[in-house]
PDB file of C-alpha atoms in Angstrom:
ATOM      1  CA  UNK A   1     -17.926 205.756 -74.023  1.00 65.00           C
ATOM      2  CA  UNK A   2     -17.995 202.226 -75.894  1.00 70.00           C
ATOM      3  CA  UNK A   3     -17.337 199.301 -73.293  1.00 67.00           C
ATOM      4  CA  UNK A   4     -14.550 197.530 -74.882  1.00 65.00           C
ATOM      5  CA  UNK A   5     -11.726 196.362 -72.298  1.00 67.00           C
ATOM      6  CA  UNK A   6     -10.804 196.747 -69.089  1.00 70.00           C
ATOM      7  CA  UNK A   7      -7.460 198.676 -70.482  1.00 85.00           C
ATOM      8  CA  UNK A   8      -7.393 201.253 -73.114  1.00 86.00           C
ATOM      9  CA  UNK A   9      -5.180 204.347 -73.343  1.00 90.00           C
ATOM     10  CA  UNK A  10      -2.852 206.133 -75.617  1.00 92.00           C
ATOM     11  CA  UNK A  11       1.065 207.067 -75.221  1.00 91.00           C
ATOM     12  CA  UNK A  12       4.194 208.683 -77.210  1.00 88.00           C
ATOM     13  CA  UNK A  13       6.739 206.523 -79.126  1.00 87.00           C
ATOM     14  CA  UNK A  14       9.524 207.430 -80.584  1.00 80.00           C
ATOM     15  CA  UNK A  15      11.131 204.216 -83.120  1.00 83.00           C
ATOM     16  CA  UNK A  16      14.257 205.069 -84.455  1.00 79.00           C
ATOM     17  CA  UNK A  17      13.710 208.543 -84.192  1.00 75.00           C
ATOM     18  CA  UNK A  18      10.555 208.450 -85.964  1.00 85.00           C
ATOM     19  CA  UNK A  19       7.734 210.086 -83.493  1.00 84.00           C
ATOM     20  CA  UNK A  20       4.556 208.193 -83.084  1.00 91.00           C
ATOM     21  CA  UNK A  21       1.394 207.865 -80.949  1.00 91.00           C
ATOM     22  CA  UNK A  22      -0.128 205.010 -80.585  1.00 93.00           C
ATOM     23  CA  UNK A  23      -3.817 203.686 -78.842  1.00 91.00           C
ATOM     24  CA  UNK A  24      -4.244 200.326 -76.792  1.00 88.00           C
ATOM     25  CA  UNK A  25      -6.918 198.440 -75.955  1.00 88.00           C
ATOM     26  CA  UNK A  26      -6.758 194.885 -73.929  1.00 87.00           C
ATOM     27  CA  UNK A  27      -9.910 193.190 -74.266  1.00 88.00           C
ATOM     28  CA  UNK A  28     -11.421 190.161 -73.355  1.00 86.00           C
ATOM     29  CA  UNK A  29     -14.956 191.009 -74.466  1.00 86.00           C
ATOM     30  CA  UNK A  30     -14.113 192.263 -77.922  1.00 86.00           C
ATOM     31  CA  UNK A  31     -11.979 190.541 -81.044  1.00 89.00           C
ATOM     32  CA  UNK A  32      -9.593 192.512 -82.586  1.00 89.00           C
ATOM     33  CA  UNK A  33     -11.149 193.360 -85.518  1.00 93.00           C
ATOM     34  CA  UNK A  34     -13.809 195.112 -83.649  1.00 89.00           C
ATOM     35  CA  UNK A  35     -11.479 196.517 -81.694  1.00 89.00           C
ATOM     36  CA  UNK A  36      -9.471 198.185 -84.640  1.00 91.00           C
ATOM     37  CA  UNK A  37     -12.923 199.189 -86.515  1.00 93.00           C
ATOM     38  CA  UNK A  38     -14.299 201.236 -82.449  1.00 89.00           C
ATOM     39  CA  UNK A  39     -10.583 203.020 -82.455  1.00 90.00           C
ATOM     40  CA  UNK A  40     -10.511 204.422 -86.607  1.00 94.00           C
ATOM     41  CA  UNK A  41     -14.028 205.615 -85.745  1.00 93.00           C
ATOM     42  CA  UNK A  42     -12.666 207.042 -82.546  1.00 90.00           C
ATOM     43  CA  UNK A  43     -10.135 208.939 -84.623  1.00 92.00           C
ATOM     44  CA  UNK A  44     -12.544 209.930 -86.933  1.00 93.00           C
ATOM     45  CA  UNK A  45     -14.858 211.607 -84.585  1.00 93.00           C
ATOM     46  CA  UNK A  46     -12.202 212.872 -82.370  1.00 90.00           C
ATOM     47  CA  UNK A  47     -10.732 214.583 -85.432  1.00 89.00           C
ATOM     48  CA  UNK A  48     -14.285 215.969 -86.164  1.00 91.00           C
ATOM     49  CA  UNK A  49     -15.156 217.035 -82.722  1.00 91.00           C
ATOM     50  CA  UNK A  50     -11.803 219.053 -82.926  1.00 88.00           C
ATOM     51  CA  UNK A  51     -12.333 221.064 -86.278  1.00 87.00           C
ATOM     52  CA  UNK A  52     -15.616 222.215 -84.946  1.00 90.00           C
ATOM     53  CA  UNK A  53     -14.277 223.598 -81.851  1.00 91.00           C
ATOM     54  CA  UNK A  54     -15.121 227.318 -81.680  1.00 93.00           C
ATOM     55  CA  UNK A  55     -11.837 229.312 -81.992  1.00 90.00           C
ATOM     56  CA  UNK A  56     -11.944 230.518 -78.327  1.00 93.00           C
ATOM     57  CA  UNK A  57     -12.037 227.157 -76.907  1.00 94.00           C
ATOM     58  CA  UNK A  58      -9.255 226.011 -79.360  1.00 91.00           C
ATOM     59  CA  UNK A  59      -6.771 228.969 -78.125  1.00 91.00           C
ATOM     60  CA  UNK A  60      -7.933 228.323 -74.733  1.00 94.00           C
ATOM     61  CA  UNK A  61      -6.579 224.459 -75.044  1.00 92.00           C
ATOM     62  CA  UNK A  62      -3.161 225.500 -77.036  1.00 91.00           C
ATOM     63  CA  UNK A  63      -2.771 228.102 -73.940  1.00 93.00           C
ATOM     64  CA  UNK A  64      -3.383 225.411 -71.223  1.00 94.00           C
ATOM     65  CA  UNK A  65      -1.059 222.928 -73.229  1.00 91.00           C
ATOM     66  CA  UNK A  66       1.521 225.961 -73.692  1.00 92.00           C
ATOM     67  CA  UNK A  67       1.461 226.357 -69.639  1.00 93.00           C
ATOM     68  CA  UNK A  68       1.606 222.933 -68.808  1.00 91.00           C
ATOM     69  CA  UNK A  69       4.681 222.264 -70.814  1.00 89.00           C
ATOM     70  CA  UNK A  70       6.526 225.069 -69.269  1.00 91.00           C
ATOM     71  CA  UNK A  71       5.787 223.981 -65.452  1.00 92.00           C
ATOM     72  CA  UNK A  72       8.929 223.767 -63.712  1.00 91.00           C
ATOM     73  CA  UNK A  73      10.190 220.113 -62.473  1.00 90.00           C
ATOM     74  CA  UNK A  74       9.213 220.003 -59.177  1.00 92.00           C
ATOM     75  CA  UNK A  75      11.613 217.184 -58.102  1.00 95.00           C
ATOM     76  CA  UNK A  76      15.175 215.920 -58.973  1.00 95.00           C
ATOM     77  CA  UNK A  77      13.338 213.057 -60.229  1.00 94.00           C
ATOM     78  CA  UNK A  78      11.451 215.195 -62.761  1.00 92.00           C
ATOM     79  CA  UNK A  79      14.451 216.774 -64.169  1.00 92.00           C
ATOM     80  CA  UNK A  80      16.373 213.800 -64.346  1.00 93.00           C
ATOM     81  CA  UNK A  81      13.904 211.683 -66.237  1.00 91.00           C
ATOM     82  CA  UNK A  82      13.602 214.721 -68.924  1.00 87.00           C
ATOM     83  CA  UNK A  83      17.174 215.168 -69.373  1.00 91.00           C
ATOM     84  CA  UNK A  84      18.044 211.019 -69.666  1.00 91.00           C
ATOM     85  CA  UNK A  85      15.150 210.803 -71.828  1.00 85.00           C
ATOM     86  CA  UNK A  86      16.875 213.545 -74.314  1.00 87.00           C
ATOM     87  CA  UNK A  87      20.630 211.285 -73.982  1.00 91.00           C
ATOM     88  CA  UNK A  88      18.583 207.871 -74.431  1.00 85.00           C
ATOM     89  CA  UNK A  89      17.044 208.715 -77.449  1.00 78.00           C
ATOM     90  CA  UNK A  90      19.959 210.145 -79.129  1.00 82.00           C
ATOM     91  CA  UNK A  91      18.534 213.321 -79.525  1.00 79.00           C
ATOM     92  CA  UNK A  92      19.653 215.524 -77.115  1.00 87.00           C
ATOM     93  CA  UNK A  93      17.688 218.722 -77.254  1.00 89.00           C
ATOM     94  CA  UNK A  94      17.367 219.885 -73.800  1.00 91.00           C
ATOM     95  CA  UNK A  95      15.339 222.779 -74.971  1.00 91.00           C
ATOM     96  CA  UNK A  96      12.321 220.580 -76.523  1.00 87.00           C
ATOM     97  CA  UNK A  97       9.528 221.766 -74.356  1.00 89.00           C
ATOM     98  CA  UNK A  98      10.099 225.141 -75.121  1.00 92.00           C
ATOM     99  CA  UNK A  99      10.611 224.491 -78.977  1.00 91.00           C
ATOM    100  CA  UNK A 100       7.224 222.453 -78.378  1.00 89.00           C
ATOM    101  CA  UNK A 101       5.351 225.507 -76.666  1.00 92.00           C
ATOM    102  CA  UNK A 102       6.705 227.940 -79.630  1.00 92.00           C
ATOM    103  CA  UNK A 103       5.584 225.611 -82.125  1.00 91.00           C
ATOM    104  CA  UNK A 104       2.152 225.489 -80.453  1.00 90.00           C
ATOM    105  CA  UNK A 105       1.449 228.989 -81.262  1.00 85.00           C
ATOM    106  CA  UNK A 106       1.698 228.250 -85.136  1.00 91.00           C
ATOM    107  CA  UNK A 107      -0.845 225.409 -84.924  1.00 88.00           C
ATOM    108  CA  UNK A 108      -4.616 226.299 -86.586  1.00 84.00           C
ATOM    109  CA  UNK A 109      -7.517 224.216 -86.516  1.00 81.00           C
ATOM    110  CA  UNK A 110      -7.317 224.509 -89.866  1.00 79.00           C
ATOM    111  CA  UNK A 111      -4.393 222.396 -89.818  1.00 80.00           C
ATOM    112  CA  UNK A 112      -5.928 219.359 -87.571  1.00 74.00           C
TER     113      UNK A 112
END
């Protein structure tokens, strides 16, 4: 909601095995210190917003999450980016979305 850059996102990373998210804004408006103090609020809220969630409307996001991870690759492409992203990491667990969607049924709100 906050106009801070003309970039900002979020993405997975995994450093030396160690999982991670991280959030990135480019800015030319805002200094970094700014920047860092709009994302921890961000968090914050986020985190808030999430705990008040009714119950329906969290199982209705862990279902849609759940589905989403088990879509089939649709192209060659697909499945080859999942399964060299499994050898390049040195973890190969060719199984991990499905681990991922039984773990997602253990998850509270409780938890978050």
């Amino acid at each position: 909601k906050q106009q801070l850059g003309y970039s900002v996102g979020c993405c997975l990373r995994d450093t030396f095995g160690v999982q991670g998210f991280s959030l990135y804004v480019l800015s030319a408006v805002q200094r970094p210190p700014a920047l860092l103090r709009s994302i921890e609020r961000f968090l914050q809220d986020f985190a808030r917003q999430l705990r008040e969630w009714p119950a329906e409307k969290f199982t209705s996001h862990i279902v849609g999450m759940g589905g989403r991870l088990l879509e089939p690759k649709r192209t060659m492409a697909e499945f080859h980016d999942a399964c060299w992203s499994e050898i390049s990491f040195g973890h190969p667990t060719f199984d991990r979305t499905e681990r991922a969607t039984a773990l997602l049924g253990t998850v509270q709100s409780s938890e978050l």
